[in-house]
PDB file of C-alpha atoms and ligand atoms in Angstrom:
ATOM      1  CA  MET A   1     -62.992 -18.412  22.687  1.00 57.00           C
ATOM      2  CA  LYS A   2     -61.797 -19.466  19.236  1.00 65.00           C
ATOM      3  CA  PHE A   3     -62.076 -15.890  18.122  1.00 64.00           C
ATOM      4  CA  PHE A   4     -59.796 -14.624  20.936  1.00 65.00           C
ATOM      5  CA  LYS A   5     -57.276 -17.315  20.170  1.00 75.00           C
ATOM      6  CA  LYS A   6     -57.164 -16.160  16.563  1.00 74.00           C
ATOM      7  CA  ILE A   7     -56.717 -12.530  17.638  1.00 65.00           C
ATOM      8  CA  PHE A   8     -53.916 -13.574  19.978  1.00 65.00           C
ATOM      9  CA  VAL A   9     -52.028 -15.511  17.299  1.00 65.00           C
ATOM     10  CA  LEU A  10     -52.545 -12.680  14.839  1.00 62.00           C
ATOM     11  CA  SER A  11     -51.177 -10.048  17.204  1.00 65.00           C
ATOM     12  CA  LEU A  12     -48.147 -12.229  17.999  1.00 60.00           C
ATOM     13  CA  THR A  13     -47.468 -12.557  14.277  1.00 59.00           C
ATOM     14  CA  LEU A  14     -47.819  -8.798  13.842  1.00 57.00           C
ATOM     15  CA  ILE A  15     -45.400  -8.109  16.702  1.00 58.00           C
ATOM     16  CA  PHE A  16     -42.895 -10.494  15.133  1.00 54.00           C
ATOM     17  CA  ILE A  17     -43.140  -8.903  11.695  1.00 56.00           C
ATOM     18  CA  THR A  18     -43.096  -5.276  12.821  1.00 55.00           C
ATOM     19  CA  ILE A  19     -40.658  -5.371  15.743  1.00 56.00           C
ATOM     20  CA  ILE A  20     -38.500  -8.495  15.961  1.00 54.00           C
ATOM     21  CA  LEU A  21     -37.713  -8.976  12.254  1.00 52.00           C
ATOM     22  CA  PRO A  22     -36.480  -5.410  11.608  1.00 48.00           C
ATOM     23  CA  VAL A  23     -34.284  -5.510  14.719  1.00 49.00           C
ATOM     24  CA  LYS A  24     -32.721  -8.749  13.514  1.00 51.00           C
ATOM     25  CA  ALA A  25     -32.161  -7.381  10.017  1.00 49.00           C
ATOM     26  CA  ASN A  26     -30.567  -4.227  11.400  1.00 49.00           C
ATOM     27  CA  ALA A  27     -28.044  -6.134  13.531  1.00 58.00           C
ATOM     28  CA  LYS A  28     -25.023  -5.690  11.285  1.00 74.00           C
ATOM     29  CA  LYS A  29     -22.301  -8.299  11.189  1.00 89.00           C
ATOM     30  CA  PRO A  30     -19.184  -7.139  13.045  1.00 91.00           C
ATOM     31  CA  TYR A  31     -16.374  -5.967  10.766  1.00 91.00           C
ATOM     32  CA  ILE A  32     -12.885  -4.465  10.824  1.00 92.00           C
ATOM     33  CA  THR A  33     -12.589  -0.892   9.555  1.00 89.00           C
ATOM     34  CA  VAL A  34      -9.339  -1.494   7.612  1.00 86.00           C
ATOM     35  CA  LYS A  35      -8.569  -4.821   5.932  1.00 85.00           C
ATOM     36  CA  GLU A  36      -5.419  -3.802   4.075  1.00 78.00           C
ATOM     37  CA  LYS A  37      -3.146  -0.822   4.543  1.00 76.00           C
ATOM     38  CA  VAL A  38      -0.291   0.305   2.326  1.00 68.00           C
ATOM     39  CA  CYS A  39       1.725   2.996   4.057  1.00 71.00           C
ATOM     40  CA  GLU A  40       5.094   4.513   4.751  1.00 72.00           C
ATOM     41  CA  VAL A  41       7.546   4.225   7.617  1.00 77.00           C
ATOM     42  CA  GLY A  42       6.403   6.521  10.444  1.00 84.00           C
ATOM     43  CA  ASP A  43       2.727   6.554   9.428  1.00 84.00           C
ATOM     44  CA  LYS A  44       0.027   6.436  12.113  1.00 90.00           C
ATOM     45  CA  PHE A  45      -3.539   5.199  11.633  1.00 90.00           C
ATOM     46  CA  TYR A  46      -6.426   3.599  13.507  1.00 92.00           C
ATOM     47  CA  VAL A  47      -7.907   0.152  12.934  1.00 93.00           C
ATOM     48  CA  LYS A  48     -11.145  -0.575  14.798  1.00 92.00           C
ATOM     49  CA  LEU A  49     -13.896  -3.118  15.100  1.00 94.00           C
ATOM     50  CA  LYS A  50     -17.491  -2.152  14.404  1.00 92.00           C
ATOM     51  CA  GLY A  51     -20.414  -4.150  15.719  1.00 92.00           C
ATOM     52  CA  THR A  52     -18.469  -5.844  18.506  1.00 93.00           C
ATOM     53  CA  LYS A  53     -16.004  -4.746  21.169  1.00 94.00           C
ATOM     54  CA  ALA A  54     -12.292  -5.263  20.613  1.00 94.00           C
ATOM     55  CA  VAL A  55     -10.741  -7.358  23.376  1.00 93.00           C
ATOM     56  CA  SER A  56      -7.119  -7.290  22.237  1.00 94.00           C
ATOM     57  CA  PHE A  57      -4.854  -5.940  19.480  1.00 95.00           C
ATOM     58  CA  CYS A  58      -1.864  -7.957  18.329  1.00 93.00           C
ATOM     59  CA  ILE A  59       0.788  -7.250  15.667  1.00 93.00           C
ATOM     60  CA  LYS A  60       2.508 -10.286  14.151  1.00 88.00           C
ATOM     61  CA  ASP A  61       5.867  -8.585  13.580  1.00 85.00           C
ATOM     62  CA  GLU A  62       6.415  -5.785  16.093  1.00 88.00           C
ATOM     63  CA  THR A  63       9.637  -4.684  14.398  1.00 83.00           C
ATOM     64  CA  VAL A  64       7.495  -3.523  11.430  1.00 85.00           C
ATOM     65  CA  ALA A  65       4.686  -1.788  13.357  1.00 92.00           C
ATOM     66  CA  LYS A  66       3.258  -1.335  16.848  1.00 94.00           C
ATOM     67  CA  VAL A  67      -0.295  -1.011  18.058  1.00 95.00           C
ATOM     68  CA  ASN A  68      -1.768   0.357  21.302  1.00 94.00           C
ATOM     69  CA  GLU A  69      -4.879  -0.767  23.198  1.00 93.00           C
ATOM     70  CA  LYS A  70      -7.026   1.712  21.246  1.00 93.00           C
ATOM     71  CA  GLY A  71      -6.089   0.320  17.827  1.00 94.00           C
ATOM     72  CA  LYS A  72      -3.650   3.083  16.923  1.00 94.00           C
ATOM     73  CA  VAL A  73      -0.938   1.655  14.673  1.00 94.00           C
ATOM     74  CA  LYS A  74       2.474   3.212  14.156  1.00 92.00           C
ATOM     75  CA  THR A  75       4.790   1.829  11.488  1.00 89.00           C
ATOM     76  CA  LYS A  76       8.487   1.448  12.223  1.00 87.00           C
ATOM     77  CA  ARG A  77      10.302  -0.094   9.298  1.00 79.00           C
ATOM     78  CA  ALA A  78       9.712  -1.342   5.726  1.00 70.00           C
ATOM     79  CA  GLY A  79       8.133  -4.775   5.647  1.00 70.00           C
ATOM     80  CA  LYS A  80       4.929  -6.701   5.858  1.00 75.00           C
ATOM     81  CA  THR A  81       2.923  -7.655   8.922  1.00 84.00           C
ATOM     82  CA  LYS A  82      -0.588  -8.311  10.175  1.00 90.00           C
ATOM     83  CA  LEU A  83      -2.726  -6.786  12.869  1.00 94.00           C
ATOM     84  CA  VAL A  84      -5.086  -9.249  14.521  1.00 94.00           C
ATOM     85  CA  ILE A  85      -7.947  -7.904  16.622  1.00 95.00           C
ATOM     86  CA  LEU A  86      -9.808 -10.290  18.893  1.00 94.00           C
ATOM     87  CA  GLY A  87     -13.455  -9.360  19.207  1.00 94.00           C
ATOM     88  CA  GLU A  88     -15.698  -9.840  22.240  1.00 93.00           C
ATOM     89  CA  ASN A  89     -17.601 -12.362  20.122  1.00 93.00           C
ATOM     90  CA  GLY A  90     -14.499 -14.588  20.167  1.00 92.00           C
ATOM     91  CA  LYS A  91     -13.699 -13.986  16.488  1.00 94.00           C
ATOM     92  CA  LYS A  92     -10.420 -12.690  15.061  1.00 94.00           C
ATOM     93  CA  TYR A  93     -10.241  -9.894  12.505  1.00 94.00           C
ATOM     94  CA  THR A  94      -7.126  -9.268  10.426  1.00 92.00           C
ATOM     95  CA  CYS A  95      -5.658  -6.199   8.760  1.00 91.00           C
ATOM     96  CA  LYS A  96      -2.710  -6.721   6.386  1.00 85.00           C
ATOM     97  CA  ILE A  97      -0.107  -3.981   6.680  1.00 84.00           C
ATOM     98  CA  TYR A  98       2.506  -3.204   4.033  1.00 73.00           C
ATOM     99  CA  VAL A  99       5.099  -0.618   4.971  1.00 71.00           C
ATOM    100  CA  TYR A 100       7.373   1.089   2.467  1.00 63.00           C
ATOM    101  CA  ASP A 101      10.522   3.041   2.984  1.00 55.00           C
ATOM    102  CA  THR A 102       9.793   5.802   0.507  1.00 47.00           C
ATOM    103  CA  GLU A 103      13.150   7.461   1.121  1.00 41.00           C
ATOM    104  CA  ARG A 104      14.626   4.488  -0.675  1.00 33.00           C
ATOM    105  CA  PHE A 105      12.232   4.955  -3.581  1.00 30.00           C
ATOM    106  CA  LYS A 106      13.519   8.474  -4.026  1.00 28.00           C
ATOM    107  CA  ASP A 107      17.131   7.408  -4.127  1.00 25.00           C
ATOM    108  CA  PRO A 108      17.289   4.006  -5.786  1.00 25.00           C
ATOM    109  CA  ILE A 109      20.570   2.229  -6.248  1.00 23.00           C
ATOM    110  CA  THR A 110      20.912   2.214 -10.009  1.00 25.00           C
ATOM    111  CA  THR A 111      23.056  -0.839 -10.674  1.00 27.00           C
ATOM    112  CA  SER A 112      21.171  -3.677 -12.369  1.00 32.00           C
ATOM    113  CA  SER A 113      17.933  -1.683 -12.257  1.00 36.00           C
ATOM    114  CA  GLU A 114      18.145  -0.985 -16.013  1.00 41.00           C
ATOM    115  CA  SER A 115      16.162  -4.010 -17.111  1.00 45.00           C
ATOM    116  CA  SER A 116      13.630  -3.838 -14.311  1.00 47.00           C
ATOM    117  CA  LYS A 117      12.691  -0.301 -15.331  1.00 49.00           C
ATOM    118  CA  VAL A 118      11.468  -1.709 -18.646  1.00 54.00           C
ATOM    119  CA  THR A 119       8.330  -3.193 -17.121  1.00 63.00           C
ATOM    120  CA  ALA A 120       7.220   0.122 -15.645  1.00 60.00           C
ATOM    121  CA  ASP A 121       7.401   1.748 -19.092  1.00 69.00           C
ATOM    122  CA  ILE A 122       5.358  -0.824 -21.015  1.00 78.00           C
ATOM    123  CA  LYS A 123       2.153   0.595 -22.451  1.00 83.00           C
ATOM    124  CA  MET A 124      -0.834  -1.746 -22.443  1.00 84.00           C
ATOM    125  CA  GLU A 125      -1.884  -0.811 -25.993  1.00 85.00           C
ATOM    126  CA  ASP A 126       1.525  -1.881 -27.334  1.00 84.00           C
ATOM    127  CA  VAL A 127       1.372  -5.368 -25.852  1.00 87.00           C
ATOM    128  CA  PRO A 128       0.194  -8.039 -28.358  1.00 88.00           C
ATOM    129  CA  THR A 129      -2.848 -10.183 -27.575  1.00 90.00           C
ATOM    130  CA  VAL A 130      -1.652 -13.605 -28.751  1.00 90.00           C
ATOM    131  CA  ASP A 131      -2.425 -16.646 -26.618  1.00 91.00           C
ATOM    132  CA  PHE A 132       0.513 -18.619 -25.324  1.00 91.00           C
ATOM    133  CA  THR A 133       1.658 -21.971 -24.038  1.00 90.00           C
ATOM    134  CA  VAL A 134       3.557 -22.200 -20.805  1.00 92.00           C
ATOM    135  CA  LYS A 135       5.013 -25.040 -18.797  1.00 93.00           C
ATOM    136  CA  PRO A 136       5.688 -25.601 -15.098  1.00 96.00           C
ATOM    137  CA  GLY A 137       8.851 -23.839 -13.994  1.00 95.00           C
ATOM    138  CA  THR A 138       8.843 -21.088 -16.630  1.00 94.00           C
ATOM    139  CA  LEU A 139      10.553 -18.105 -15.049  1.00 94.00           C
ATOM    140  CA  ILE A 140       8.453 -14.956 -15.027  1.00 95.00           C
ATOM    141  CA  ASP A 141       9.556 -11.896 -13.095  1.00 93.00           C
ATOM    142  CA  PHE A 142      10.572  -8.259 -13.521  1.00 90.00           C
ATOM    143  CA  THR A 143      13.281  -9.110 -16.052  1.00 89.00           C
ATOM    144  CA  ASN A 144      11.874 -12.278 -17.614  1.00 89.00           C
ATOM    145  CA  ILE A 145       8.559 -10.986 -18.802  1.00 90.00           C
ATOM    146  CA  LEU A 146       5.489 -12.533 -20.408  1.00 91.00           C
ATOM    147  CA  TYR A 147       4.991 -10.040 -23.201  1.00 89.00           C
ATOM    148  CA  THR A 148       1.430 -10.737 -24.313  1.00 91.00           C
ATOM    149  CA  GLN A 149      -2.097  -9.977 -23.145  1.00 93.00           C
ATOM    150  CA  GLY A 150      -3.273 -13.398 -24.321  1.00 93.00           C
ATOM    151  CA  LYS A 151      -4.476 -16.428 -22.365  1.00 95.00           C
ATOM    152  CA  PRO A 152      -2.471 -19.551 -21.600  1.00 95.00           C
ATOM    153  CA  GLU A 153      -3.637 -22.912 -22.876  1.00 95.00           C
ATOM    154  CA  GLY A 154      -4.691 -25.586 -20.397  1.00 96.00           C
ATOM    155  CA  LEU A 155      -6.803 -23.636 -17.899  1.00 98.00           C
ATOM    156  CA  LEU A 156      -9.514 -25.430 -15.977  1.00 98.00           C
ATOM    157  CA  TYR A 157     -12.270 -24.091 -13.715  1.00 98.00           C
ATOM    158  CA  LEU A 158     -11.877 -25.542 -10.226  1.00 97.00           C
ATOM    159  CA  ARG A 159     -15.644 -25.970  -9.927  1.00 96.00           C
ATOM    160  CA  LYS A 160     -15.515 -28.241 -12.991  1.00 96.00           C
ATOM    161  CA  SER A 161     -12.549 -30.236 -11.718  1.00 97.00           C
ATOM    162  CA  LYS A 162     -11.958 -32.955  -9.169  1.00 96.00           C
ATOM    163  CA  VAL A 163     -10.148 -30.731  -6.729  1.00 97.00           C
ATOM    164  CA  SER A 164     -10.001 -31.868  -3.087  1.00 97.00           C
ATOM    165  CA  SER A 165     -13.093 -30.958  -1.073  1.00 96.00           C
ATOM    166  CA  LYS A 166     -10.709 -29.780   1.671  1.00 96.00           C
ATOM    167  CA  LEU A 167      -9.666 -26.874  -0.565  1.00 98.00           C
ATOM    168  CA  LYS A 168     -11.958 -23.862  -0.679  1.00 97.00           C
ATOM    169  CA  TYR A 169     -11.815 -20.946  -3.119  1.00 97.00           C
ATOM    170  CA  ARG A 170     -13.346 -17.518  -2.882  1.00 96.00           C
ATOM    171  CA  ASP A 171     -14.044 -16.967  -6.601  1.00 95.00           C
ATOM    172  CA  SER A 172     -16.471 -19.360  -8.227  1.00 95.00           C
ATOM    173  CA  ASP A 173     -14.644 -18.767 -11.523  1.00 96.00           C
ATOM    174  CA  CYS A 174     -11.221 -19.632 -10.058  1.00 98.00           C
ATOM    175  CA  ARG A 175      -9.074 -21.263 -12.752  1.00 98.00           C
ATOM    176  CA  LEU A 176      -5.734 -23.072 -12.696  1.00 98.00           C
ATOM    177  CA  GLN A 177      -3.729 -25.151 -15.139  1.00 98.00           C
ATOM    178  CA  ALA A 178      -5.363 -28.569 -15.424  1.00 98.00           C
ATOM    179  CA  GLU A 179      -2.138 -30.389 -14.559  1.00 97.00           C
ATOM    180  CA  VAL A 180      -1.929 -28.547 -11.223  1.00 98.00           C
ATOM    181  CA  ILE A 181      -5.227 -29.910  -9.918  1.00 98.00           C
ATOM    182  CA  SER A 182      -4.055 -33.401  -9.010  1.00 98.00           C
ATOM    183  CA  PRO A 183      -0.793 -32.470  -7.199  1.00 98.00           C
ATOM    184  CA  LEU A 184      -2.622 -29.591  -5.500  1.00 98.00           C
ATOM    185  CA  SER A 185      -5.342 -31.924  -4.252  1.00 98.00           C
ATOM    186  CA  LYS A 186      -2.796 -34.434  -2.960  1.00 98.00           C
ATOM    187  CA  MET A 187      -0.939 -31.680  -1.127  1.00 98.00           C
ATOM    188  CA  ILE A 188      -4.097 -30.312   0.478  1.00 98.00           C
ATOM    189  CA  GLU A 189      -5.245 -33.798   1.531  1.00 98.00           C
ATOM    190  CA  ALA A 190      -1.815 -34.502   3.067  1.00 98.00           C
ATOM    191  CA  ALA A 191      -1.826 -31.194   4.950  1.00 98.00           C
ATOM    192  CA  TYR A 192      -5.216 -32.041   6.354  1.00 98.00           C
ATOM    193  CA  ALA A 193      -4.260 -35.603   7.256  1.00 98.00           C
ATOM    194  CA  GLU A 194      -0.991 -34.596   8.925  1.00 98.00           C
ATOM    195  CA  GLY A 195      -2.037 -31.522  10.850  1.00 97.00           C
ATOM    196  CA  GLY A 196      -5.665 -30.727  10.181  1.00 97.00           C
ATOM    197  CA  PHE A 197      -4.596 -27.732   8.065  1.00 97.00           C
ATOM    198  CA  THR A 198      -7.091 -26.353   5.591  1.00 97.00           C
ATOM    199  CA  TYR A 199      -6.579 -23.836   2.794  1.00 98.00           C
ATOM    200  CA  THR A 200      -8.611 -21.358   0.820  1.00 98.00           C
ATOM    201  CA  ILE A 201      -7.550 -19.769  -2.462  1.00 98.00           C
ATOM    202  CA  GLU A 202      -7.774 -15.993  -2.043  1.00 96.00           C
ATOM    203  CA  ALA A 203     -10.085 -13.903  -4.195  1.00 94.00           C
ATOM    204  CA  GLY A 204      -8.163 -13.506  -7.456  1.00 95.00           C
ATOM    205  CA  GLY A 205      -5.572 -15.960  -6.129  1.00 97.00           C
ATOM    206  CA  GLY A 206      -5.549 -18.281  -9.136  1.00 98.00           C
ATOM    207  CA  TYR A 207      -5.330 -17.415 -12.839  1.00 98.00           C
ATOM    208  CA  ARG A 208      -5.548 -13.690 -13.556  1.00 97.00           C
ATOM    209  CA  GLU A 209      -6.165 -11.929 -16.832  1.00 97.00           C
ATOM    210  CA  TYR A 210      -3.723  -9.342 -18.121  1.00 95.00           C
ATOM    211  CA  SER A 211      -6.161  -6.457 -17.606  1.00 95.00           C
ATOM    212  CA  THR A 212      -6.895  -7.494 -14.007  1.00 95.00           C
ATOM    213  CA  GLN A 213      -3.234  -7.677 -13.016  1.00 95.00           C
ATOM    214  CA  GLU A 214      -2.490  -4.422 -14.839  1.00 93.00           C
ATOM    215  CA  ARG A 215      -5.278  -2.730 -12.899  1.00 93.00           C
ATOM    216  CA  TYR A 216      -3.742  -3.867  -9.567  1.00 92.00           C
ATOM    217  CA  TRP A 217      -0.351  -2.661 -10.731  1.00 91.00           C
ATOM    218  CA  ARG A 218      -1.532   0.770 -11.947  1.00 89.00           C
ATOM    219  CA  ARG A 219      -3.341   1.288  -8.655  1.00 90.00           C
ATOM    220  CA  ARG A 220      -0.091   0.821  -6.735  1.00 89.00           C
ATOM    221  CA  GLN A 221       1.736   3.082  -9.162  1.00 85.00           C
ATOM    222  CA  GLY A 222      -0.922   5.723  -8.620  1.00 87.00           C
ATOM    223  CA  MET A 223      -0.323   5.516  -4.890  1.00 87.00           C
ATOM    224  CA  TYR A 224       3.464   5.608  -5.191  1.00 84.00           C
ATOM    225  CA  PRO A 225       4.982   7.275  -8.249  1.00 83.00           C
ATOM    226  CA  GLY A 226       8.026   5.259  -9.277  1.00 82.00           C
ATOM    227  CA  TYR A 227       6.618   2.159  -7.611  1.00 85.00           C
ATOM    228  CA  GLY A 228       8.540  -0.866  -8.827  1.00 84.00           C
ATOM    229  CA  ASP A 229      11.171   1.130 -10.719  1.00 83.00           C
ATOM    230  CA  ASP A 230      13.861  -0.635  -8.746  1.00 85.00           C
ATOM    231  CA  PRO A 231      12.187  -3.554  -6.993  1.00 89.00           C
ATOM    232  CA  TYR A 232      15.459  -5.358  -6.291  1.00 90.00           C
ATOM    233  CA  HIS A 233      16.817  -2.672  -4.015  1.00 86.00           C
ATOM    234  CA  ASN A 234      13.937  -1.196  -2.052  1.00 78.00           C
ATOM    235  CA  GLY A 235      12.774  -4.177  -0.060  1.00 83.00           C
ATOM    236  CA  GLY A 236      10.628  -5.502  -2.895  1.00 88.00           C
ATOM    237  CA  VAL A 237       7.094  -4.871  -4.063  1.00 91.00           C
ATOM    238  CA  ILE A 238       3.860  -6.717  -3.279  1.00 91.00           C
ATOM    239  CA  CYS A 239       2.287  -6.168  -6.679  1.00 93.00           C
ATOM    240  CA  VAL A 240       3.932  -6.756 -10.048  1.00 94.00           C
ATOM    241  CA  PRO A 241       3.061  -5.569 -13.584  1.00 93.00           C
ATOM    242  CA  ALA A 242       0.915  -7.884 -15.716  1.00 94.00           C
ATOM    243  CA  VAL A 243       3.904  -8.885 -17.862  1.00 92.00           C
ATOM    244  CA  SER A 244       5.750 -10.000 -14.697  1.00 94.00           C
ATOM    245  CA  SER A 245       2.909 -11.874 -13.003  1.00 96.00           C
ATOM    246  CA  GLU A 246       2.946 -15.637 -12.571  1.00 97.00           C
ATOM    247  CA  HIS A 247      -0.790 -15.492 -11.919  1.00 98.00           C
ATOM    248  CA  ARG A 248      -1.268 -15.107 -15.667  1.00 97.00           C
ATOM    249  CA  THR A 249       0.082 -18.595 -16.253  1.00 97.00           C
ATOM    250  CA  GLY A 250      -2.375 -20.500 -14.059  1.00 98.00           C
ATOM    251  CA  TYR A 251       0.495 -22.100 -12.147  1.00 98.00           C
ATOM    252  CA  ALA A 252       0.513 -19.649  -9.218  1.00 98.00           C
ATOM    253  CA  ILE A 253      -1.821 -19.780  -6.231  1.00 98.00           C
ATOM    254  CA  ASP A 254      -2.349 -17.390  -3.304  1.00 98.00           C
ATOM    255  CA  PHE A 255      -3.568 -19.291  -0.256  1.00 98.00           C
ATOM    256  CA  GLU A 256      -5.249 -18.230   2.951  1.00 97.00           C
ATOM    257  CA  ALA A 257      -4.183 -20.412   5.865  1.00 97.00           C
ATOM    258  CA  SER A 258      -3.224 -20.386   9.526  1.00 97.00           C
ATOM    259  CA  VAL A 259       0.378 -19.622  10.539  1.00 96.00           C
ATOM    260  CA  LYS A 260       0.949 -23.341  11.112  1.00 97.00           C
ATOM    261  CA  GLY A 261      -0.742 -24.160   7.838  1.00 98.00           C
ATOM    262  CA  PHE A 262       1.661 -21.872   5.995  1.00 98.00           C
ATOM    263  CA  GLN A 263       4.595 -23.428   7.803  1.00 97.00           C
ATOM    264  CA  TRP A 264       3.436 -26.872   6.707  1.00 98.00           C
ATOM    265  CA  LEU A 265       3.351 -25.671   3.087  1.00 98.00           C
ATOM    266  CA  LYS A 266       6.870 -24.231   3.372  1.00 98.00           C
ATOM    267  CA  ASP A 267       8.187 -27.541   4.665  1.00 98.00           C
ATOM    268  CA  ASN A 268       6.248 -29.940   2.462  1.00 98.00           C
ATOM    269  CA  SER A 269       5.010 -28.298  -0.755  1.00 98.00           C
ATOM    270  CA  TYR A 270       8.108 -29.322  -2.724  1.00 98.00           C
ATOM    271  CA  LYS A 271       7.059 -32.971  -2.415  1.00 98.00           C
ATOM    272  CA  TYR A 272       4.066 -32.106  -4.583  1.00 98.00           C
ATOM    273  CA  GLY A 273       5.914 -29.885  -7.067  1.00 98.00           C
ATOM    274  CA  PHE A 274       5.227 -26.471  -5.507  1.00 98.00           C
ATOM    275  CA  ILE A 275       7.638 -23.795  -4.315  1.00 98.00           C
ATOM    276  CA  HIS A 276       7.180 -20.937  -1.866  1.00 98.00           C
ATOM    277  CA  ARG A 277       7.986 -18.411  -4.563  1.00 98.00           C
ATOM    278  CA  TYR A 278       8.835 -15.214  -2.676  1.00 97.00           C
ATOM    279  CA  GLU A 279      10.982 -15.806   0.393  1.00 96.00           C
ATOM    280  CA  GLY A 280      11.894 -12.768   2.475  1.00 94.00           C
ATOM    281  CA  ASN A 281      15.636 -13.366   2.095  1.00 95.00           C
ATOM    282  CA  LYS A 282      15.432 -13.580  -1.735  1.00 96.00           C
ATOM    283  CA  THR A 283      13.916 -10.181  -2.433  1.00 95.00           C
ATOM    284  CA  GLU A 284      17.075  -8.941  -4.158  1.00 95.00           C
ATOM    285  CA  LYS A 285      16.657 -11.783  -6.654  1.00 96.00           C
ATOM    286  CA  THR A 286      12.877 -11.788  -7.066  1.00 96.00           C
ATOM    287  CA  GLY A 287      12.028  -8.103  -6.571  1.00 95.00           C
ATOM    288  CA  VAL A 288       9.072  -9.204  -4.433  1.00 96.00           C
ATOM    289  CA  MET A 289       8.584  -8.986  -0.673  1.00 94.00           C
ATOM    290  CA  ASP A 290       8.107 -12.071   1.458  1.00 93.00           C
ATOM    291  CA  GLU A 291       4.676 -13.407   0.558  1.00 92.00           C
ATOM    292  CA  ASP A 292       3.672 -16.331   2.699  1.00 94.00           C
ATOM    293  CA  CYS A 293       0.593 -16.924   0.565  1.00 97.00           C
ATOM    294  CA  HIS A 294       2.091 -17.310  -2.925  1.00 98.00           C
ATOM    295  CA  TYR A 295       2.977 -20.776  -4.212  1.00 98.00           C
ATOM    296  CA  THR A 296       3.926 -21.804  -7.720  1.00 98.00           C
ATOM    297  CA  TYR A 297       3.717 -25.189  -9.371  1.00 98.00           C
ATOM    298  CA  VAL A 298       7.069 -25.894 -11.032  1.00 98.00           C
ATOM    299  CA  GLY A 299       7.048 -29.720 -11.051  1.00 97.00           C
ATOM    300  CA  LYS A 300       8.662 -32.069  -8.555  1.00 97.00           C
ATOM    301  CA  ASP A 301      12.248 -31.944  -9.886  1.00 97.00           C
ATOM    302  CA  ILE A 302      12.677 -28.180  -9.841  1.00 97.00           C
ATOM    303  CA  ALA A 303      10.734 -27.879  -6.575  1.00 98.00           C
ATOM    304  CA  ALA A 304      12.920 -30.439  -4.810  1.00 97.00           C
ATOM    305  CA  THR A 305      16.144 -28.822  -6.054  1.00 97.00           C
ATOM    306  CA  CYS A 306      14.988 -25.359  -4.991  1.00 98.00           C
ATOM    307  CA  TYR A 307      13.919 -26.610  -1.567  1.00 98.00           C
ATOM    308  CA  LEU A 308      16.947 -28.772  -0.798  1.00 97.00           C
ATOM    309  CA  GLU A 309      19.493 -26.232  -2.068  1.00 98.00           C
ATOM    310  CA  GLY A 310      17.680 -23.190  -0.705  1.00 98.00           C
ATOM    311  CA  LEU A 311      17.313 -21.575  -4.141  1.00 98.00           C
ATOM    312  CA  CYS A 312      14.616 -19.254  -5.410  1.00 98.00           C
ATOM    313  CA  LEU A 313      13.534 -19.832  -9.013  1.00 97.00           C
ATOM    314  CA  GLU A 314      15.855 -17.069 -10.300  1.00 96.00           C
ATOM    315  CA  GLU A 315      18.820 -18.779  -8.619  1.00 97.00           C
ATOM    316  CA  TYR A 316      17.749 -22.129 -10.013  1.00 96.00           C
ATOM    317  CA  TYR A 317      17.849 -20.641 -13.513  1.00 94.00           C
ATOM    318  CA  GLU A 318      21.253 -19.051 -12.904  1.00 94.00           C
ATOM    319  CA  LYS A 319      22.673 -22.337 -11.698  1.00 95.00           C
ATOM    320  CA  TYR A 320      20.994 -25.003 -13.819  1.00 94.00           C
ATOM    321  CA  VAL A 321      19.505 -23.334 -16.900  1.00 92.00           C
ATOM    322  CA  TRP A 322      21.763 -20.412 -17.785  1.00 91.00           C
ATOM    323  CA  LYS A 323      24.727 -21.975 -15.957  1.00 89.00           C
ATOM    324  CA  ILE A 324      26.094 -18.644 -14.830  1.00 82.00           C
ATOM    325  CA  ASN A 325      29.368 -19.053 -12.851  1.00 69.00           C
ATOM    326  CA  ALA A 326      29.578 -22.681 -14.015  1.00 55.00           C
TER     327      ALA A 326
HETATM  328 ZN1   ZN B   1       0.358 -14.342  -5.733  1.00 59.00          ZN
END
């Protein structure tokens, strides 16, 4: 009897190892076929779910693009939007869509584009490698450039810091300026306490090295010759050259959050010294499209002034630092 019992247990184990385990391992996690799409006005493409059935397709801004029940997207105007597909498994899958009006690229308005063209012509090998110091509120954009490949002083790894446990980050080597950690933590704790909002720092959404940012930038330029030549007049860009990137300072953060979570940040971040850096209605000043994810630590004074007076950082400089029109 004992012998048969042993045989029985053994055969069950064999069945498990040879049949059930491989089936489990082969069951692939459901995924979306396109996570990010950069395209032109009038483009058509499909976005699908694999591994689960799509229940519904929803575009956040239907003036930018439309989608049908089969996942076929058609873009309508320049701008940024998201496609959210609800899977049969109850999960949502998102595709970010960036639409360009390339006709405008071909015929840029030339006034005031002189200085912005400079950044597109900079050769990496010419840029010095000295390290630099930077402070909150330093203006860095297409015309106020950070002309070095060096590192800023004051960076701290989040994993070695006392950052709020409510904040997650995708890169284990995510770094920010040390002085940002405390206000950032307070902001995240407040967002959680007030609305249950949680935030994750995107992959590459903290400090970025020169070479990393330059790689992103060159990729876009490869896709669209002349990309960024005149960012102030074509609806803005989503990627900037390394010399124009705030991510190189350690003061800029790209968050992932819910729509309500982002709204909370827009309304409250200034209390903690952060600004929503690229508002959709300031593109002609910043050269960058509306980016709901990008926040910059500028200190409480500048942040409060920007928020209460409705200024982007460029306008703050014009009014209070350079005193243009004063
Ligand atoms: Zn950013």
